[in-house]
């Protein structure tokens, strides 16, 4: 047991009397760039008028790729385009869905003509 304590003391002590060397790691703070990929996927699957949801999804993937490479400006540009396309896809999708529901209601509850012979 005395020998183990000696080994720890030898390993833990500095070997030479030279200057201590230190390593500095620079961690850069990443700018958060939302890529809107989940919103784009939702619009691609559910609200996809004129393929706007699919195009927004493509721009979201490009934004994520630019972010992984480290091009923050490019990632922000693609993310801004994806956001704009997502807004248009959502608005147009909601308008088309609302118009379809109103049309179905109007047709199904329209005046019924009873003909008696």
Short mmCIF file of N, CA and C in Angstrom, two decimals:
data_model
loop_
_atom_site.label_atom_id
_atom_site.label_comp_id
_atom_site.label_asym_id
_atom_site.label_seq_id
_atom_site.Cartn_x
_atom_site.Cartn_y
_atom_site.Cartn_z
N UNK A 1 0.81 -1.18 0.00
CA UNK A 1 0.00 0.00 0.00
C UNK A 1 0.87 1.26 0.00
N UNK A 2 1.99 1.16 0.65
CA UNK A 2 2.92 2.28 0.67
C UNK A 2 3.52 2.51 -0.73
N UNK A 3 3.69 1.46 -1.50
CA UNK A 3 4.25 1.56 -2.83
C UNK A 3 3.27 2.27 -3.76
N UNK A 4 1.96 2.03 -3.67
CA UNK A 4 0.96 2.69 -4.51
C UNK A 4 0.94 4.19 -4.25
N UNK A 5 1.05 4.59 -3.00
CA UNK A 5 1.08 6.01 -2.67
C UNK A 5 2.31 6.67 -3.28
N UNK A 6 3.42 5.95 -3.30
CA UNK A 6 4.64 6.49 -3.88
C UNK A 6 4.46 6.69 -5.40
N UNK A 7 3.81 5.73 -6.09
CA UNK A 7 3.60 5.83 -7.53
C UNK A 7 2.69 7.02 -7.85
N UNK A 8 1.66 7.23 -7.08
CA UNK A 8 0.77 8.35 -7.30
C UNK A 8 1.51 9.66 -7.09
N UNK A 9 2.33 9.71 -6.08
CA UNK A 9 3.08 10.93 -5.80
C UNK A 9 4.07 11.21 -6.93
N UNK A 10 4.68 10.19 -7.47
CA UNK A 10 5.64 10.38 -8.55
C UNK A 10 4.91 10.81 -9.82
N UNK A 11 3.79 10.20 -10.13
CA UNK A 11 3.05 10.54 -11.33
C UNK A 11 2.41 11.92 -11.23
N UNK A 12 1.97 12.32 -10.07
CA UNK A 12 1.28 13.58 -9.91
C UNK A 12 2.20 14.78 -9.84
N UNK A 13 3.42 14.59 -9.50
CA UNK A 13 4.35 15.71 -9.35
C UNK A 13 4.93 16.09 -10.71
N UNK A 14 5.23 17.38 -10.93
CA UNK A 14 5.86 17.78 -12.19
C UNK A 14 7.25 17.16 -12.30
N UNK A 15 7.61 16.71 -13.49
CA UNK A 15 8.86 16.01 -13.70
C UNK A 15 10.06 16.96 -13.74
N UNK A 16 9.87 18.15 -14.28
CA UNK A 16 10.99 19.06 -14.38
C UNK A 16 10.68 20.38 -13.71
N UNK A 17 11.66 21.21 -13.58
CA UNK A 17 11.43 22.50 -12.97
C UNK A 17 11.21 23.58 -14.03
N UNK A 18 10.94 23.18 -15.30
CA UNK A 18 10.73 24.12 -16.40
C UNK A 18 9.38 24.82 -16.27
N UNK A 19 9.13 25.78 -17.15
CA UNK A 19 7.86 26.52 -17.08
C UNK A 19 6.67 25.63 -17.43
N UNK A 20 5.54 25.91 -16.82
CA UNK A 20 4.32 25.15 -17.07
C UNK A 20 3.73 25.60 -18.42
N UNK A 21 3.36 24.66 -19.23
CA UNK A 21 2.75 24.95 -20.53
C UNK A 21 1.24 24.83 -20.39
N UNK A 22 0.55 25.71 -21.04
CA UNK A 22 -0.91 25.64 -21.00
C UNK A 22 -1.45 25.69 -22.43
N UNK A 23 -2.60 25.12 -22.61
CA UNK A 23 -3.25 25.10 -23.92
C UNK A 23 -4.50 25.95 -23.84
N UNK A 24 -4.67 26.83 -24.80
CA UNK A 24 -5.85 27.69 -24.85
C UNK A 24 -6.72 27.22 -26.00
N UNK A 25 -7.98 26.96 -25.71
CA UNK A 25 -8.93 26.55 -26.73
C UNK A 25 -9.92 27.69 -26.93
N UNK A 26 -9.95 28.21 -28.13
CA UNK A 26 -10.90 29.29 -28.45
C UNK A 26 -12.21 28.67 -28.92
N UNK A 27 -13.26 28.94 -28.20
CA UNK A 27 -14.58 28.47 -28.58
C UNK A 27 -15.36 29.68 -29.04
N UNK A 28 -15.64 29.71 -30.33
CA UNK A 28 -16.38 30.85 -30.84
C UNK A 28 -17.86 30.66 -30.57
N UNK A 29 -18.51 31.73 -30.24
CA UNK A 29 -19.94 31.66 -29.98
C UNK A 29 -20.66 31.68 -31.32
N UNK A 30 -21.49 30.70 -31.52
CA UNK A 30 -22.21 30.59 -32.78
C UNK A 30 -23.43 31.49 -32.75
N UNK A 31 -23.64 32.17 -33.85
CA UNK A 31 -24.85 32.95 -34.00
C UNK A 31 -25.98 31.99 -34.32
N UNK A 32 -27.05 32.08 -33.60
CA UNK A 32 -28.17 31.19 -33.82
C UNK A 32 -28.92 31.63 -35.07
N UNK A 33 -28.96 30.73 -36.05
CA UNK A 33 -29.67 31.00 -37.29
C UNK A 33 -30.76 29.95 -37.41
N UNK A 34 -32.02 30.33 -37.24
CA UNK A 34 -33.09 29.34 -37.38
C UNK A 34 -33.24 28.97 -38.86
N UNK A 35 -33.29 27.67 -39.15
CA UNK A 35 -33.39 27.25 -40.54
C UNK A 35 -34.83 26.91 -40.95
N UNK A 36 -35.76 26.90 -40.03
CA UNK A 36 -37.19 26.68 -40.28
C UNK A 36 -37.47 25.36 -40.99
N UNK A 37 -36.67 24.34 -40.72
CA UNK A 37 -36.82 23.09 -41.45
C UNK A 37 -38.07 22.32 -41.03
N UNK A 38 -38.46 22.40 -39.77
CA UNK A 38 -39.66 21.70 -39.31
C UNK A 38 -40.91 22.36 -39.91
N UNK A 39 -40.95 23.67 -39.91
CA UNK A 39 -42.06 24.41 -40.51
C UNK A 39 -42.15 24.11 -42.00
N UNK A 40 -41.01 24.05 -42.67
CA UNK A 40 -40.99 23.75 -44.10
C UNK A 40 -41.48 22.34 -44.37
N UNK A 41 -41.09 21.40 -43.53
CA UNK A 41 -41.56 20.02 -43.70
C UNK A 41 -43.06 19.94 -43.49
N UNK A 42 -43.57 20.65 -42.48
CA UNK A 42 -45.01 20.69 -42.24
C UNK A 42 -45.74 21.25 -43.46
N UNK A 43 -45.24 22.37 -44.00
CA UNK A 43 -45.88 22.97 -45.17
C UNK A 43 -45.77 22.07 -46.39
N UNK A 44 -44.68 21.33 -46.51
CA UNK A 44 -44.52 20.41 -47.64
C UNK A 44 -45.55 19.28 -47.55
N UNK A 45 -45.79 18.79 -46.35
CA UNK A 45 -46.70 17.65 -46.20
C UNK A 45 -48.17 18.06 -46.21
N UNK A 46 -48.51 19.23 -45.67
CA UNK A 46 -49.91 19.58 -45.50
C UNK A 46 -50.37 20.76 -46.37
N UNK A 47 -49.65 21.85 -46.38
CA UNK A 47 -50.03 23.04 -47.16
C UNK A 47 -48.98 23.25 -48.24
N UNK A 48 -49.24 22.74 -49.42
CA UNK A 48 -48.23 22.81 -50.47
C UNK A 48 -48.80 23.40 -51.76
N UNK A 49 -49.41 24.59 -51.70
CA UNK A 49 -49.92 25.17 -52.95
C UNK A 49 -48.76 25.67 -53.80
N UNK A 50 -48.82 25.37 -55.07
CA UNK A 50 -47.78 25.79 -56.04
C UNK A 50 -46.39 25.31 -55.62
N UNK A 51 -46.31 24.22 -54.89
CA UNK A 51 -45.04 23.63 -54.42
C UNK A 51 -44.22 24.60 -53.57
N UNK A 52 -44.86 25.58 -52.95
CA UNK A 52 -44.13 26.53 -52.11
C UNK A 52 -43.52 25.85 -50.88
N UNK A 53 -44.22 24.88 -50.33
CA UNK A 53 -43.70 24.17 -49.17
C UNK A 53 -42.44 23.39 -49.51
N UNK A 54 -42.42 22.76 -50.69
CA UNK A 54 -41.25 22.01 -51.11
C UNK A 54 -40.06 22.93 -51.36
N UNK A 55 -40.30 24.06 -52.01
CA UNK A 55 -39.23 25.02 -52.27
C UNK A 55 -38.70 25.58 -50.95
N UNK A 56 -39.60 25.86 -50.00
CA UNK A 56 -39.17 26.34 -48.68
C UNK A 56 -38.33 25.28 -47.98
N UNK A 57 -38.70 24.02 -48.13
CA UNK A 57 -37.92 22.93 -47.53
C UNK A 57 -36.51 22.88 -48.13
N UNK A 58 -36.42 23.07 -49.46
CA UNK A 58 -35.10 23.08 -50.11
C UNK A 58 -34.24 24.23 -49.58
N UNK A 59 -34.83 25.40 -49.42
CA UNK A 59 -34.08 26.54 -48.89
C UNK A 59 -33.69 26.30 -47.42
N UNK A 60 -34.53 25.62 -46.67
CA UNK A 60 -34.19 25.32 -45.27
C UNK A 60 -32.99 24.38 -45.20
N UNK A 61 -32.96 23.39 -46.08
CA UNK A 61 -31.83 22.46 -46.11
C UNK A 61 -30.56 23.20 -46.52
N UNK A 62 -30.68 24.11 -47.50
CA UNK A 62 -29.51 24.91 -47.90
C UNK A 62 -29.03 25.78 -46.74
N UNK A 63 -29.96 26.33 -45.98
CA UNK A 63 -29.60 27.14 -44.82
C UNK A 63 -28.85 26.31 -43.79
N UNK A 64 -29.33 25.11 -43.55
CA UNK A 64 -28.67 24.22 -42.58
C UNK A 64 -27.28 23.84 -43.08
N UNK A 65 -27.14 23.59 -44.37
CA UNK A 65 -25.82 23.27 -44.93
C UNK A 65 -24.85 24.43 -44.78
N UNK A 66 -25.31 25.63 -45.06
CA UNK A 66 -24.45 26.82 -44.92
C UNK A 66 -24.04 27.01 -43.47
N UNK A 67 -24.97 26.73 -42.54
CA UNK A 67 -24.67 26.88 -41.12
C UNK A 67 -23.61 25.87 -40.69
N UNK A 68 -23.68 24.65 -41.21
CA UNK A 68 -22.70 23.62 -40.86
C UNK A 68 -21.31 23.96 -41.40
N UNK A 69 -21.26 24.62 -42.55
CA UNK A 69 -19.98 25.00 -43.14
C UNK A 69 -19.37 26.18 -42.40
N UNK A 70 -20.22 26.99 -41.77
CA UNK A 70 -19.75 28.16 -41.04
C UNK A 70 -20.07 29.47 -41.72
N UNK A 71 -20.81 29.42 -42.82
CA UNK A 71 -21.20 30.63 -43.56
C UNK A 71 -22.49 31.17 -42.95
N UNK A 72 -22.35 32.04 -41.96
CA UNK A 72 -23.52 32.56 -41.25
C UNK A 72 -24.35 33.48 -42.14
N UNK A 73 -23.70 34.30 -42.94
CA UNK A 73 -24.42 35.23 -43.83
C UNK A 73 -25.26 34.45 -44.84
N UNK A 74 -24.67 33.43 -45.46
CA UNK A 74 -25.41 32.60 -46.42
C UNK A 74 -26.56 31.86 -45.75
N UNK A 75 -26.32 31.36 -44.54
CA UNK A 75 -27.37 30.65 -43.80
C UNK A 75 -28.53 31.59 -43.48
N UNK A 76 -28.22 32.83 -43.09
CA UNK A 76 -29.28 33.79 -42.79
C UNK A 76 -30.07 34.13 -44.05
N UNK A 77 -29.40 34.24 -45.17
CA UNK A 77 -30.07 34.57 -46.43
C UNK A 77 -31.04 33.45 -46.83
N UNK A 78 -30.55 32.21 -46.81
CA UNK A 78 -31.42 31.08 -47.16
C UNK A 78 -32.55 30.92 -46.16
N UNK A 79 -32.28 31.16 -44.87
CA UNK A 79 -33.32 31.04 -43.84
C UNK A 79 -34.39 32.10 -44.02
N UNK A 80 -34.00 33.31 -44.41
CA UNK A 80 -34.97 34.38 -44.65
C UNK A 80 -35.88 34.04 -45.82
N UNK A 81 -35.29 33.50 -46.88
CA UNK A 81 -36.10 33.09 -48.04
C UNK A 81 -37.04 31.95 -47.66
N UNK A 82 -36.54 30.98 -46.89
CA UNK A 82 -37.38 29.86 -46.45
C UNK A 82 -38.54 30.36 -45.59
N UNK A 83 -38.28 31.32 -44.72
CA UNK A 83 -39.33 31.87 -43.85
C UNK A 83 -40.41 32.55 -44.69
N UNK A 84 -39.99 33.35 -45.67
CA UNK A 84 -40.94 34.05 -46.54
C UNK A 84 -41.79 33.04 -47.32
N UNK A 85 -41.15 32.02 -47.87
CA UNK A 85 -41.89 30.99 -48.62
C UNK A 85 -42.83 30.22 -47.71
N UNK A 86 -42.41 29.96 -46.48
CA UNK A 86 -43.27 29.26 -45.53
C UNK A 86 -44.50 30.08 -45.18
N UNK A 87 -44.32 31.39 -45.02
CA UNK A 87 -45.47 32.26 -44.72
C UNK A 87 -46.46 32.22 -45.88
N UNK A 88 -45.95 32.37 -47.11
CA UNK A 88 -46.84 32.34 -48.27
C UNK A 88 -47.52 30.98 -48.42
N UNK A 89 -46.79 29.90 -48.21
CA UNK A 89 -47.38 28.57 -48.33
C UNK A 89 -48.47 28.37 -47.29
N UNK A 90 -48.22 28.82 -46.07
CA UNK A 90 -49.22 28.67 -45.00
C UNK A 90 -50.47 29.50 -45.28
N UNK A 91 -50.28 30.75 -45.68
CA UNK A 91 -51.42 31.62 -45.96
C UNK A 91 -52.25 31.09 -47.13
N UNK A 92 -51.57 30.75 -48.22
CA UNK A 92 -52.31 30.23 -49.38
C UNK A 92 -52.97 28.89 -49.08
N UNK A 93 -52.28 28.05 -48.32
CA UNK A 93 -52.86 26.76 -47.93
C UNK A 93 -54.10 26.93 -47.07
N UNK A 94 -54.05 27.86 -46.12
CA UNK A 94 -55.22 28.11 -45.28
C UNK A 94 -56.38 28.71 -46.08
N UNK A 95 -56.06 29.60 -47.02
CA UNK A 95 -57.12 30.18 -47.86
C UNK A 95 -57.77 29.12 -48.74
N UNK A 96 -56.98 28.26 -49.34
CA UNK A 96 -57.53 27.19 -50.19
C UNK A 96 -58.37 26.23 -49.35
N UNK A 97 -57.88 25.86 -48.18
CA UNK A 97 -58.63 24.95 -47.30
C UNK A 97 -59.93 25.59 -46.84
N UNK A 98 -59.89 26.85 -46.45
CA UNK A 98 -61.10 27.55 -46.02
C UNK A 98 -62.10 27.67 -47.17
N UNK A 99 -61.62 28.00 -48.35
CA UNK A 99 -62.52 28.10 -49.51
C UNK A 99 -63.14 26.75 -49.84
N UNK A 100 -62.37 25.68 -49.72
CA UNK A 100 -62.90 24.35 -49.99
C UNK A 100 -63.98 23.98 -48.97
N UNK A 101 -63.74 24.26 -47.70
CA UNK A 101 -64.72 23.94 -46.66
C UNK A 101 -66.00 24.75 -46.86
N UNK A 102 -65.87 26.02 -47.17
CA UNK A 102 -67.05 26.87 -47.41
C UNK A 102 -67.82 26.37 -48.63
N UNK A 103 -67.12 26.00 -49.68
CA UNK A 103 -67.78 25.48 -50.89
C UNK A 103 -68.54 24.21 -50.59
N UNK A 104 -67.95 23.30 -49.83
CA UNK A 104 -68.62 22.04 -49.49
C UNK A 104 -69.86 22.33 -48.64
N UNK A 105 -69.77 23.24 -47.70
CA UNK A 105 -70.91 23.58 -46.84
C UNK A 105 -72.03 24.21 -47.67
N UNK A 106 -71.68 25.13 -48.55
CA UNK A 106 -72.69 25.81 -49.36
C UNK A 106 -73.38 24.82 -50.30
N UNK A 107 -72.62 23.93 -50.90
CA UNK A 107 -73.22 22.95 -51.83
C UNK A 107 -74.09 21.95 -51.07
N UNK A 108 -73.63 21.51 -49.91
CA UNK A 108 -74.39 20.49 -49.18
C UNK A 108 -75.64 21.06 -48.50
N UNK A 109 -75.65 22.33 -48.16
CA UNK A 109 -76.82 22.91 -47.50
C UNK A 109 -77.60 23.84 -48.42
N UNK A 110 -77.36 23.72 -49.70
CA UNK A 110 -78.04 24.59 -50.66
C UNK A 110 -79.54 24.32 -50.69
N UNK A 111 -80.27 25.16 -51.44
CA UNK A 111 -81.72 24.95 -51.49
C UNK A 111 -82.04 23.62 -52.17
N UNK A 112 -82.97 22.94 -51.59
CA UNK A 112 -83.37 21.65 -52.13
C UNK A 112 -84.71 21.85 -52.85
N UNK A 113 -84.74 21.43 -54.02
CA UNK A 113 -85.96 21.57 -54.83
C UNK A 113 -86.73 20.27 -54.73
N UNK A 114 -87.96 20.41 -54.22
CA UNK A 114 -88.83 19.24 -54.14
C UNK A 114 -89.83 19.33 -55.28
N UNK A 115 -89.77 18.37 -56.08
CA UNK A 115 -90.70 18.35 -57.22
C UNK A 115 -91.86 17.42 -56.90
N UNK A 116 -92.99 17.93 -57.07
CA UNK A 116 -94.18 17.08 -56.89
C UNK A 116 -94.86 16.93 -58.24
N UNK A 117 -95.22 15.75 -58.56
CA UNK A 117 -95.86 15.49 -59.85
C UNK A 117 -97.31 15.23 -59.71
#
